[in-house]
Structure formats: structure tokens, C-alpha cells
Short mmCIF file of N, CA and C in Angstrom, two decimals:
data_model
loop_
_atom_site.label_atom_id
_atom_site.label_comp_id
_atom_site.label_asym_id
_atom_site.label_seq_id
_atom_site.Cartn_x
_atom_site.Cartn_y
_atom_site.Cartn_z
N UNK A 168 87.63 79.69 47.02
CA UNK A 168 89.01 79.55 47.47
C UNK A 168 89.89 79.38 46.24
N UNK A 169 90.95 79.99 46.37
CA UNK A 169 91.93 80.01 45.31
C UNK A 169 92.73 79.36 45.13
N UNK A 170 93.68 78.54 44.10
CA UNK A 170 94.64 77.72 44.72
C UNK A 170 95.68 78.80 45.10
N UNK A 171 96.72 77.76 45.88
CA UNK A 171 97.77 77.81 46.04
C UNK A 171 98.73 79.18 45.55
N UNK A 172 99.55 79.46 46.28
CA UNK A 172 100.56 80.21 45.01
C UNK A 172 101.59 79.57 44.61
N UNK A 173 101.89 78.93 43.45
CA UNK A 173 102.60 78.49 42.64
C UNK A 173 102.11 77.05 41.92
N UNK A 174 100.32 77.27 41.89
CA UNK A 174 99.49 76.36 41.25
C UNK A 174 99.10 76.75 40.61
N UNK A 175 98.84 78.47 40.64
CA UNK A 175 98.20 79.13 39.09
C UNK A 175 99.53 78.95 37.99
N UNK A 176 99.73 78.34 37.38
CA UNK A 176 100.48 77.88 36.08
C UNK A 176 100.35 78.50 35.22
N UNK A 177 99.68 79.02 34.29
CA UNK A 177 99.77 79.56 33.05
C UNK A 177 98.35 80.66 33.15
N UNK A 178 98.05 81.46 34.05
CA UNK A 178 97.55 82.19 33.79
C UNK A 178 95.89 81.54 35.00
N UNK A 179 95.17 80.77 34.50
CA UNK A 179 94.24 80.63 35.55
C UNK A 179 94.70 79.22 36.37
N UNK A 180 94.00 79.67 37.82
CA UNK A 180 94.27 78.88 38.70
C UNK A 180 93.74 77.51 38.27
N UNK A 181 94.38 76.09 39.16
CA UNK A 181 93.82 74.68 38.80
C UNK A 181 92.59 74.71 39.31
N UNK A 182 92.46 75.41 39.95
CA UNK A 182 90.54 74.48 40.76
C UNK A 182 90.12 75.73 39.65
N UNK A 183 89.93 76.66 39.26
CA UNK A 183 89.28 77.05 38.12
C UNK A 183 88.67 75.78 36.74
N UNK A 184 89.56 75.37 36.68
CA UNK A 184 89.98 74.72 35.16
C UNK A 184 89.10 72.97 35.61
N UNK A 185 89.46 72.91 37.16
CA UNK A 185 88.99 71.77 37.72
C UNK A 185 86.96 72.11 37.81
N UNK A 186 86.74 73.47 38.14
CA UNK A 186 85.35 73.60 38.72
C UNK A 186 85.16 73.50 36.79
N UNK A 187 85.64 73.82 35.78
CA UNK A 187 85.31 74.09 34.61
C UNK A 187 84.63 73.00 33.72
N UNK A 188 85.49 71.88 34.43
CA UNK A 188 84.86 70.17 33.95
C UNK A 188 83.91 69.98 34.72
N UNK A 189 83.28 70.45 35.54
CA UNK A 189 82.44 70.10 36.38
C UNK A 189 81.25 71.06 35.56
N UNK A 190 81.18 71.87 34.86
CA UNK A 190 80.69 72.79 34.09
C UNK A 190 80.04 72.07 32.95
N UNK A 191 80.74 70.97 32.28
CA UNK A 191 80.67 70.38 31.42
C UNK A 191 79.37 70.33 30.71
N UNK A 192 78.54 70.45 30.05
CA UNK A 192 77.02 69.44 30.04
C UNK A 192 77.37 68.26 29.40
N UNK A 193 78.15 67.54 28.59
CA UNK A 193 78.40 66.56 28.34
C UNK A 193 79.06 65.81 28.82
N UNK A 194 78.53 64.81 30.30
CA UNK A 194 78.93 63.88 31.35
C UNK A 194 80.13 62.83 30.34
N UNK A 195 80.15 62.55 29.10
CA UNK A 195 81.43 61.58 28.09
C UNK A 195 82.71 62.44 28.31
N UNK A 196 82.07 63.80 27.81
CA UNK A 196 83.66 64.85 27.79
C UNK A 196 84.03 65.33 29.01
N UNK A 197 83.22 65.35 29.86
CA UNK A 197 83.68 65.99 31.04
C UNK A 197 84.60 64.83 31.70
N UNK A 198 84.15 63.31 31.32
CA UNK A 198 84.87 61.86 32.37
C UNK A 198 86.27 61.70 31.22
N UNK A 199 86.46 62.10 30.07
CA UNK A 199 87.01 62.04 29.19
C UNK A 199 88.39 62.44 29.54
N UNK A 200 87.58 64.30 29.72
CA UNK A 200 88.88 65.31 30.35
C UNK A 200 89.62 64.75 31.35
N UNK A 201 88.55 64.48 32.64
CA UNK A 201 89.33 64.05 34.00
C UNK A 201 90.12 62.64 33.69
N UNK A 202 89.56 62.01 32.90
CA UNK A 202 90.30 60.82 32.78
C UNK A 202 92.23 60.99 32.30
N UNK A 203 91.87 61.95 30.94
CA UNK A 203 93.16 62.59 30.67
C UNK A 203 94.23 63.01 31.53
N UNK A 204 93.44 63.87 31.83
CA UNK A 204 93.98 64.84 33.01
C UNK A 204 94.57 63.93 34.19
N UNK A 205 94.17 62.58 34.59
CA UNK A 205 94.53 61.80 35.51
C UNK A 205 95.73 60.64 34.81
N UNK A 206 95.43 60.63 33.69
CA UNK A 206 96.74 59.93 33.15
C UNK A 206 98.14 60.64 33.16
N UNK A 207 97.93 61.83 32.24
CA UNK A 207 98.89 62.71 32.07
C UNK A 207 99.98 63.16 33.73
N UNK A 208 98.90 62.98 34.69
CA UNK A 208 99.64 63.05 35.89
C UNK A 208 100.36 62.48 36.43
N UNK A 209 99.56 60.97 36.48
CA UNK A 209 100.18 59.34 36.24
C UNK A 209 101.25 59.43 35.76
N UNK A 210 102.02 59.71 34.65
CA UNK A 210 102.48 59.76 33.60
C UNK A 210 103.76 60.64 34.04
N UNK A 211 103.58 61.78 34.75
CA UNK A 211 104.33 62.57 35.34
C UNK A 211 104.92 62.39 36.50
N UNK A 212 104.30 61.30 37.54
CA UNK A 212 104.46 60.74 38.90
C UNK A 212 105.34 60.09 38.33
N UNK A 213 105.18 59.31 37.36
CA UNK A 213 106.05 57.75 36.99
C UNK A 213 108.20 58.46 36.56
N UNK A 214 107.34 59.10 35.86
CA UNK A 214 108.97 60.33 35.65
C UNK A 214 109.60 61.10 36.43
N UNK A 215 108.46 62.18 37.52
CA UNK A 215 109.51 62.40 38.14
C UNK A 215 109.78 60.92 39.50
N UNK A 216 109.49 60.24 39.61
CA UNK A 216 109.99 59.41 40.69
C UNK A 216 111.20 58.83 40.16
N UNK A 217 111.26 58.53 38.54
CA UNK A 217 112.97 58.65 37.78
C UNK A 217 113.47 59.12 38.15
N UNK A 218 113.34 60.44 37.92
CA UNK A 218 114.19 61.48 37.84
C UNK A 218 114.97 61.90 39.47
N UNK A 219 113.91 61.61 40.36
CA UNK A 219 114.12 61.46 41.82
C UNK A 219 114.89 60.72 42.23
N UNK A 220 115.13 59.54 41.77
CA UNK A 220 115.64 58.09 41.63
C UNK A 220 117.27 57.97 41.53
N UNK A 221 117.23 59.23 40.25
CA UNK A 221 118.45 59.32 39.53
C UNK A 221 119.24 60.30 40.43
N UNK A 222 118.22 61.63 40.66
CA UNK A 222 119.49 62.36 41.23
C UNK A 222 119.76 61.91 42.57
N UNK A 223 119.03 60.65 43.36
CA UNK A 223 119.42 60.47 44.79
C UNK A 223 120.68 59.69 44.32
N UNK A 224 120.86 59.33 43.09
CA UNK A 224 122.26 58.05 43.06
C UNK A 224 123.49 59.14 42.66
N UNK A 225 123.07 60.11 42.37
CA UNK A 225 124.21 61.09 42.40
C UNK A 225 125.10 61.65 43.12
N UNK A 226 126.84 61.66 43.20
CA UNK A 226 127.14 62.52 44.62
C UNK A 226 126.57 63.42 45.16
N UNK A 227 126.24 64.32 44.73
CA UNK A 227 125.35 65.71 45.13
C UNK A 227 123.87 65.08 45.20
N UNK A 228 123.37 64.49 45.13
CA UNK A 228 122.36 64.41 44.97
C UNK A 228 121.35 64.51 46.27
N UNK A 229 121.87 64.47 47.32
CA UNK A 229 120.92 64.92 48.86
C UNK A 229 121.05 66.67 48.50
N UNK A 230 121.96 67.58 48.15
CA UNK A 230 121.93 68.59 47.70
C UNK A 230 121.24 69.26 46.47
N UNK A 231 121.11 68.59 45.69
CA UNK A 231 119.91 68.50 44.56
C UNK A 231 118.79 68.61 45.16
N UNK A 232 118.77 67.25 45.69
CA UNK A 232 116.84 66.79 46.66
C UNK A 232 116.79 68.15 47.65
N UNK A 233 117.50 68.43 48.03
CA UNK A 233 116.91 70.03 48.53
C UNK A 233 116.94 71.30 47.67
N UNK A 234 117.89 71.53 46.99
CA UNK A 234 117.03 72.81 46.42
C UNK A 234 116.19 72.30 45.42
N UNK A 235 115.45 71.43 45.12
CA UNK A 235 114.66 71.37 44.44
C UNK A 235 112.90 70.98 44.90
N UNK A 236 113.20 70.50 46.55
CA UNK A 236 112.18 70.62 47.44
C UNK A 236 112.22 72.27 48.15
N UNK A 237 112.96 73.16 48.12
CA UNK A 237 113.11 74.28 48.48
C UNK A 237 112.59 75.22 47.71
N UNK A 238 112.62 74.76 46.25
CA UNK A 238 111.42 75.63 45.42
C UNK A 238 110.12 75.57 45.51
N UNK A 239 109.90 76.86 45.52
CA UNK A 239 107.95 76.73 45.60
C UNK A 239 106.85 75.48 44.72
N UNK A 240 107.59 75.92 43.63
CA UNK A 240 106.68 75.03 42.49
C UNK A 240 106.68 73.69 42.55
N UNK A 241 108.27 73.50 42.39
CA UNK A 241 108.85 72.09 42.76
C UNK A 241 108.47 71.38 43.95
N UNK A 242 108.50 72.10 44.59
CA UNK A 242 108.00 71.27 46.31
C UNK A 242 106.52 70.90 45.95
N UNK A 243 105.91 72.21 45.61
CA UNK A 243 104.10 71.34 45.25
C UNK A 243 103.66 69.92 44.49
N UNK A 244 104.63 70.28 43.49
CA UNK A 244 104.75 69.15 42.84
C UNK A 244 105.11 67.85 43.00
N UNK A 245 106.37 67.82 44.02
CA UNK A 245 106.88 66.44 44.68
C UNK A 245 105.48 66.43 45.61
N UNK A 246 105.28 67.12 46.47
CA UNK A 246 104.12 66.88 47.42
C UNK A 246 102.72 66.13 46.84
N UNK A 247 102.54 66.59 45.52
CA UNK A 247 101.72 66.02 44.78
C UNK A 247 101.51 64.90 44.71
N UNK A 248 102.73 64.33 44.24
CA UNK A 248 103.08 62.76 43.52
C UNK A 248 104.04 61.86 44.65
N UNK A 249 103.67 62.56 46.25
CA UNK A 249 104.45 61.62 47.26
C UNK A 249 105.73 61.64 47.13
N UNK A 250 106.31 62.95 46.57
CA UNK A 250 108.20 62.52 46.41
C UNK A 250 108.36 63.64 47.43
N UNK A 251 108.04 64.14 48.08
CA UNK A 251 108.51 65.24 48.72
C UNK A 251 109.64 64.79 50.14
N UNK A 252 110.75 64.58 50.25
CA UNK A 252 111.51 64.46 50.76
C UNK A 252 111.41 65.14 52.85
N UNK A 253 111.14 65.65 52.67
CA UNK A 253 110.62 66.49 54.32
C UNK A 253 109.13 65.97 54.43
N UNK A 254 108.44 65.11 55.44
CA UNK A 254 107.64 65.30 56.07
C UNK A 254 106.88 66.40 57.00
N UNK A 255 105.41 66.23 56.97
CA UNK A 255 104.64 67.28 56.98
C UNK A 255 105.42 68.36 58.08
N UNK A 256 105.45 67.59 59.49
CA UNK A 256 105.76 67.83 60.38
C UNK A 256 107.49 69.26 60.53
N UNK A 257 108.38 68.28 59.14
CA UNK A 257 109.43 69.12 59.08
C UNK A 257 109.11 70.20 58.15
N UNK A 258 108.00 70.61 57.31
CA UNK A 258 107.62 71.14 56.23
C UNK A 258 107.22 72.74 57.27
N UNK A 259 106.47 72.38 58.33
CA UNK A 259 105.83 73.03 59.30
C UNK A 259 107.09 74.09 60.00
N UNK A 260 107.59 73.06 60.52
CA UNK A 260 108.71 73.54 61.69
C UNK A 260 109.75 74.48 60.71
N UNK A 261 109.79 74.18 59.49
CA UNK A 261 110.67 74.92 58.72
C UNK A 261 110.49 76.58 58.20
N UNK A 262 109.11 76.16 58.38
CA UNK A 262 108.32 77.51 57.67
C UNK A 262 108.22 77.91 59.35
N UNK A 263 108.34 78.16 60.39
CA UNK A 263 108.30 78.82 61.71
C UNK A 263 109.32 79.23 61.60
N UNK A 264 110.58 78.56 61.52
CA UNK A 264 112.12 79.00 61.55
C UNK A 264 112.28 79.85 61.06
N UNK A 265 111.89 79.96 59.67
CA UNK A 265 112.23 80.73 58.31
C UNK A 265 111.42 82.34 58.83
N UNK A 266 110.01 81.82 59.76
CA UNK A 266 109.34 82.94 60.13
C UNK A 266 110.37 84.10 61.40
N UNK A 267 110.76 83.02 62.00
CA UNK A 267 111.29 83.30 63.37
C UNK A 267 111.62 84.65 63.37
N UNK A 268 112.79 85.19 62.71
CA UNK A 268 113.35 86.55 62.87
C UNK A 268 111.98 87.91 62.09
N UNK A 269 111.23 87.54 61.26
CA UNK A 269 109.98 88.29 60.70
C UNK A 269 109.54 88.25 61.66
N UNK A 270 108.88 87.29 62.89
CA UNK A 270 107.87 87.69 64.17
C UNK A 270 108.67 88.41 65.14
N UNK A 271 109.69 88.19 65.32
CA UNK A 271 110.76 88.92 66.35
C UNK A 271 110.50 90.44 66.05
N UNK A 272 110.68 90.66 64.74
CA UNK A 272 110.54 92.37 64.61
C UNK A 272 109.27 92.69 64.64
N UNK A 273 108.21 92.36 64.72
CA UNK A 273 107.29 91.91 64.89
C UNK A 273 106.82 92.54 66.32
N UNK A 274 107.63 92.21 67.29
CA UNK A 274 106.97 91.69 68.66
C UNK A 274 106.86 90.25 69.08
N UNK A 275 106.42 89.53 67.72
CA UNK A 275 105.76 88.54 68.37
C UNK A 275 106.73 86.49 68.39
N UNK A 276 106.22 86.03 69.16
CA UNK A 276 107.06 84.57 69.44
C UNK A 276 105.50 83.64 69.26
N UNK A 277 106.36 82.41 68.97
CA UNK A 277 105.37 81.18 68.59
C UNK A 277 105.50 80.72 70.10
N UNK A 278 103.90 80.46 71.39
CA UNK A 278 104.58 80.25 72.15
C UNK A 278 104.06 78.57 72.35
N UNK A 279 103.80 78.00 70.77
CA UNK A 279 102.65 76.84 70.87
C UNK A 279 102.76 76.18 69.76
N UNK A 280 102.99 74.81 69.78
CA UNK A 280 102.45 74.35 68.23
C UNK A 280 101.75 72.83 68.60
N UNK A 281 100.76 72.65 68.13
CA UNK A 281 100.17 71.22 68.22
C UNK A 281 99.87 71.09 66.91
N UNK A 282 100.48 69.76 66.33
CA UNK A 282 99.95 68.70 64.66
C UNK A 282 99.51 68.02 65.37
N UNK A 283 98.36 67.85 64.75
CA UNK A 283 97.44 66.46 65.11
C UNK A 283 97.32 65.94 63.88
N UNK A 284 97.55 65.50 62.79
CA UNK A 284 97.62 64.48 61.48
C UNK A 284 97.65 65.59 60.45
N UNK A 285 96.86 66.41 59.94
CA UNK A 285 97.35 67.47 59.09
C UNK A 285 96.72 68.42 59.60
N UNK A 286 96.52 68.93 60.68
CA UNK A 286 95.60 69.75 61.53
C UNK A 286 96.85 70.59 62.24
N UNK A 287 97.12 71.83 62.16
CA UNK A 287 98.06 72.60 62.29
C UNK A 287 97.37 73.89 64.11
N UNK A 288 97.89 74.08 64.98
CA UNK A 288 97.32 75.00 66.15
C UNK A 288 98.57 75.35 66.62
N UNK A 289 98.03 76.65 66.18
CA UNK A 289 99.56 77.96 67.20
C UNK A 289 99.00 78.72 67.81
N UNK A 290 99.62 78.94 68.97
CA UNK A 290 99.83 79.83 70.07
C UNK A 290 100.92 80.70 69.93
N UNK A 291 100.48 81.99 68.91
CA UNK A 291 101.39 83.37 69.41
C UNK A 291 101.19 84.35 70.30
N UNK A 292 101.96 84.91 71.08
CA UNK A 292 101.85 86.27 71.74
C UNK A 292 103.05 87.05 71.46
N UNK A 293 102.92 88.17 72.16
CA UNK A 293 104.12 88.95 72.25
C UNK A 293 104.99 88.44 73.22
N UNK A 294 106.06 88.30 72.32
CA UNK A 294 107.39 88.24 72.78
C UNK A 294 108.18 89.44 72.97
N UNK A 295 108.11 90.97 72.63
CA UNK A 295 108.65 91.91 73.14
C UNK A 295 107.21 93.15 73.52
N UNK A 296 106.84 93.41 73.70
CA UNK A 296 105.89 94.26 74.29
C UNK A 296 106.21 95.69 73.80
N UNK A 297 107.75 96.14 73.57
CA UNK A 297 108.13 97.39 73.33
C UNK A 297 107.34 96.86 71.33
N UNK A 298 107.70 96.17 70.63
CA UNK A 298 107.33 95.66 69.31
C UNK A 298 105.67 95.99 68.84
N UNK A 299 104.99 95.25 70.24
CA UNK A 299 104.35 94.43 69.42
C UNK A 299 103.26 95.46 69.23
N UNK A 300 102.06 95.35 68.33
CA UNK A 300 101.17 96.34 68.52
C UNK A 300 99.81 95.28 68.00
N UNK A 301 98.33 95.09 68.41
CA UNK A 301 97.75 94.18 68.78
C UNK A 301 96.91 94.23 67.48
N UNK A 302 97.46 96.08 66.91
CA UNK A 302 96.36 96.40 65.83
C UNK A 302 96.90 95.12 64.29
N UNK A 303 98.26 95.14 64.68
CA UNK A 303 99.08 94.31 63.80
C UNK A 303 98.40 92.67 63.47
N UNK A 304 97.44 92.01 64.75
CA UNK A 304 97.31 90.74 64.85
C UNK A 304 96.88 90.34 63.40
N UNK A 305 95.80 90.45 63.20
CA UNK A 305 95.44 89.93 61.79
C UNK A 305 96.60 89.84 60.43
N UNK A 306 96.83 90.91 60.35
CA UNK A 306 98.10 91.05 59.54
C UNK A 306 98.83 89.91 59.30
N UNK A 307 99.53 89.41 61.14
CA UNK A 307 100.37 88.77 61.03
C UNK A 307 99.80 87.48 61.23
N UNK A 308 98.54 86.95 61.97
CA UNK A 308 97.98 85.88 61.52
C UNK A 308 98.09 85.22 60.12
N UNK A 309 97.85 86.33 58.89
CA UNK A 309 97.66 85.95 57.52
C UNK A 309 99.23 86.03 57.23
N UNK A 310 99.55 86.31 57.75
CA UNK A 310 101.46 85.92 57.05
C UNK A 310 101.64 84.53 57.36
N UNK A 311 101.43 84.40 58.99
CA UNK A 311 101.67 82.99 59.44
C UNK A 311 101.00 81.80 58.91
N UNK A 312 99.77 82.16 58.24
CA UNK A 312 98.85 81.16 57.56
C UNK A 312 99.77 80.79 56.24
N UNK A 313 100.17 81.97 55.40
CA UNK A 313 100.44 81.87 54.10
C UNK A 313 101.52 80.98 54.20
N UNK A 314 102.62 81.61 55.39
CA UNK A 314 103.85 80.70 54.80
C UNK A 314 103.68 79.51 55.16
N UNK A 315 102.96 78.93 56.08
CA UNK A 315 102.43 77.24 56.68
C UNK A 315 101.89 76.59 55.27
N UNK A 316 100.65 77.31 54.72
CA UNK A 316 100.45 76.63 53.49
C UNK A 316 101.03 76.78 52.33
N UNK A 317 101.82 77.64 52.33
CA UNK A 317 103.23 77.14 51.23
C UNK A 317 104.06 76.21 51.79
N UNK A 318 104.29 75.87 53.00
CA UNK A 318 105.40 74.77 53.16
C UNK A 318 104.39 73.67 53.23
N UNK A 319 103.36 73.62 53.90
CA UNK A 319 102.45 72.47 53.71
C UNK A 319 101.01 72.60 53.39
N UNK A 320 100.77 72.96 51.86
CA UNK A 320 99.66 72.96 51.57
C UNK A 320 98.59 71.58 51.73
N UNK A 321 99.26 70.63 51.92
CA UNK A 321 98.44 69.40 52.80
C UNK A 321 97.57 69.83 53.96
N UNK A 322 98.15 70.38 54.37
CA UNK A 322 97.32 71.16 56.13
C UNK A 322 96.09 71.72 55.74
N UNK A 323 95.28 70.42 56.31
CA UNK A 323 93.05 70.45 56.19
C UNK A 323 93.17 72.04 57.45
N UNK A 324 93.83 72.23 58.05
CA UNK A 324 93.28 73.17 58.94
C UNK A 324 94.57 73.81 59.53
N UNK A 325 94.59 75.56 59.60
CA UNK A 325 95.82 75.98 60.33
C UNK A 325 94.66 77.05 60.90
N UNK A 326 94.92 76.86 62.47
CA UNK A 326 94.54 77.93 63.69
C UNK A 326 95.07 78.32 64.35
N UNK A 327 95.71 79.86 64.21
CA UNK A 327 96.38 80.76 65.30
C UNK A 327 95.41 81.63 66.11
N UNK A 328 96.13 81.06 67.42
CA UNK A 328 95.58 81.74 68.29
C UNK A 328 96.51 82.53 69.25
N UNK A 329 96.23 83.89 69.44
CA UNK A 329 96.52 84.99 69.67
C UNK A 329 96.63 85.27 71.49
N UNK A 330 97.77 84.48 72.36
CA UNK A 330 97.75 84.77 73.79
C UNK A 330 98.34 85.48 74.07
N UNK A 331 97.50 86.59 75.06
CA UNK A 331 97.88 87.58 75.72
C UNK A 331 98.59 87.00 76.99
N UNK A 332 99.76 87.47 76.96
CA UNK A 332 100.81 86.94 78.38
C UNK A 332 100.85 88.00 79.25
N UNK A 333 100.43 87.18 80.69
CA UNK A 333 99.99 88.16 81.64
C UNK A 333 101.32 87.93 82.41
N UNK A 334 101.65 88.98 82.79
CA UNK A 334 103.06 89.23 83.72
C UNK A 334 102.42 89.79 85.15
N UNK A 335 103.41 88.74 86.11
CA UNK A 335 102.30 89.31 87.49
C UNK A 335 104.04 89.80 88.19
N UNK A 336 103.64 90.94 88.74
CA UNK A 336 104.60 91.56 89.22
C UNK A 336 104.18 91.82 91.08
N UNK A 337 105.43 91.44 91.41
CA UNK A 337 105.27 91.61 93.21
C UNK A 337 106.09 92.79 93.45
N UNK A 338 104.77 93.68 94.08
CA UNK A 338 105.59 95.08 94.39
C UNK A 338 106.42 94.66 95.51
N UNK A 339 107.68 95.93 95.60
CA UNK A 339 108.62 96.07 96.20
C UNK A 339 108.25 96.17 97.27
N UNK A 340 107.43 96.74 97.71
CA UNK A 340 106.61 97.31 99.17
C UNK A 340 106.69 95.64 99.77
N UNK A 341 105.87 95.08 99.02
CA UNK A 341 105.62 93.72 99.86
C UNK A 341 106.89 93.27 100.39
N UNK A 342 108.17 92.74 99.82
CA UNK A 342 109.14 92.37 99.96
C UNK A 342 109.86 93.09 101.03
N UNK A 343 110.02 94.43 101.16
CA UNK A 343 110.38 95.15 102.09
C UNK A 343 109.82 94.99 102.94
N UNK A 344 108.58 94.61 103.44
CA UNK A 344 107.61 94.91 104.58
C UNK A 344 108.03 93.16 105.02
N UNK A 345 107.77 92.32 104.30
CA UNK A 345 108.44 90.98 104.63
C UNK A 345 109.65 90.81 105.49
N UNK A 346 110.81 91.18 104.88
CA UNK A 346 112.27 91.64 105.60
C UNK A 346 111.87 91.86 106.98
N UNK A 347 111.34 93.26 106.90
CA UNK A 347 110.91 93.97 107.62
C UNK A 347 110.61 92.98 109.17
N UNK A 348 109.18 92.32 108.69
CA UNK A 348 108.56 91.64 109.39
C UNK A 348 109.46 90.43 109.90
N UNK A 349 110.66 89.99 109.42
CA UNK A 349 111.69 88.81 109.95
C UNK A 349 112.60 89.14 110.93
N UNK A 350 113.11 90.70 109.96
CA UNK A 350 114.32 91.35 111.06
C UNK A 350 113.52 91.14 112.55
N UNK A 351 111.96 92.27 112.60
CA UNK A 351 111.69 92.65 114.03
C UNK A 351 111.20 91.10 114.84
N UNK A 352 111.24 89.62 113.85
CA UNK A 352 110.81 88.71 114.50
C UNK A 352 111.87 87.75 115.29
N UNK A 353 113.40 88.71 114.97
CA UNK A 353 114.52 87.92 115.19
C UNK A 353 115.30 87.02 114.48
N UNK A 354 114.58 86.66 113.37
CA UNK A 354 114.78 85.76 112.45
C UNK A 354 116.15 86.26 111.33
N UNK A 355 117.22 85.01 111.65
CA UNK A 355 118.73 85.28 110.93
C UNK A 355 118.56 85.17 109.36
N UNK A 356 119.04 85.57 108.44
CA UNK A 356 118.70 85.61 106.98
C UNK A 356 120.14 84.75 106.97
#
């Protein structure tokens, strides 16, 4: 599994660089690295929660705290170190919205969502039938995955599931023959 997109940083991905210390044969340098590697982060939590600090005391600063949770990179990063301003839940619902008019042309509507703690379950079908085409599902499964774990790469689990909406139609015949059957019973409408 790969990370993220906007975790490959400078060329190779982090769980690369992460499986790489694990590679180590020297158990000193390998606890050495991670140790580093866990300060330097430390170190980065402690600053940006400054820096977080600072621009919330700013007039603009609820306008700041969003486009800067609205960036890809930036958002991973607050998410990282607990500054991320939107909870999981709004992280979710945002990335559907943002989807909304892409599934519409699509065919397709969200007709489902259950969070259970970071456990993500959708229910799509077609929402226009003239749209939708079934060969498309996968496709758009993996769109719907991608943009969920860009808005919340926290999410241990995202499952779409694919309902076919059955439309039950009452022929005309019946209805007529009903009438039918009231007029000759005397019965006033």
C-alpha cells in the first residue's frame, strides 16, 4: 500500500522510507533514526500549534484556518499533529458535497452513509438511469474511495456499496379495471 497523495514529499513515499528502518540490520541505528524522526515531528507539532495559535488571534484568521485546512498537504499535516480544524465526520460529508455534481453526471446519488468511529459505509445507486451505466461502477467506486481518503485519510475502512433501485410500477390496466369495478358497484368517487 502506498501512501497517501500528498505524503510522497520529495520523491519516495513515507511508508517506503518508514519500511526502510525496519530494513535496518543495526537495531542502535534503526531506534536512533525512529527516535529522530519522532523528535523532529515533536518539534514540528509544537510549531505548528504556534503558528495555529497565532493565526486564530488574527482578524482573518477563521479564513486562514480554512484555506490552509483546504490544502491537500496542509490538511495531512494538521491531521497529523491533531490541529485539523473539521472533524472526521465534517472531513467526510465535505468530500460527498464536493463529489455531488461529479456523481450526478455520473448517473449516480449517495443514497447512504453510516460512520461508525473511523469506519466509513455508502450506499450508491443510480440516481438517473438515462446516466448511469453499471460498466462505470468500479471506476466510480475508486473515485469515491480516493476523494474520502484525501479528506479523511484517518478512515481504518471505506465500503461502497452499489444498490440497485427497484422501481415497481402499477400498470394502467389495473387502475382502470378498479374504476371500472366501483363505477358498476355504484360507488360515488
Amino acid at each position: 500500500m502506498s501512501a497517501p497523495e500528498g505524503l510522497d514529499l520529495v520523491g519516495r513515499p513515507i511508508d517506503e522510507l518508514v519500511w526502510a528502518l525496519d530494513a535496518i540490520a543495526d537495531p542502535l541505528a534503526a531506534d536512533a533514526a525512529r527516535e529522530l524522526v519522532q523528535r523532529v515531528l515533536e518539534l514540528h507539532g509544537l510549531a505548528l500549534t504556534r503558528i495555529m495559535a497565532a493565526i486564530a488571534e488574527t482578524p482573518d484568521g477563521a479564513r486562514l484556518t480554512a484555506l490552509l485546512a483546504d490544502d491537500e498537504r496542509v490538511s495531512g499535516v494538521l491531521l497529523l499533529h491533531g490541529l485539523h480544524p473539521a472533524d472526521f465526520e465534517s472531513r467526510v460529508r465535505g468530500a460527498l458535497d464536493r463529489l455531488h455534481a461529479h456523481l450526478a453526471l455520473e448517473g449516480v446519488v449517495v443514497l447512504g452513509l453510516t460512520i461508525d468511529g473511523e469506519k466509513l459505509k455508502l450506499q450508491v445507486g443510480p440516481g438517473d438511469g438515462q446516466r448511469y451505466r453499471s460498466e462505470r461502477a468500479e471506476s466510480i467506486r475508486s473515485e469515491i474511495r480516493q476523494a474520502l481518503f484525501a479528506a479523511a485519510p484517518d478512515a481504518s475502512l471505506v465500503e461502497i456499496e452499489f444498490v440497485a433501485i427497484q422501481v415497481s410500477y402499477v400498470p394502467v390496466s389495473s387502475i382502470t379495471k378498479r374504476r371500472e369495478a366501483r363505477d358498476s358497484a355504484g360507488v360515488s368517487h
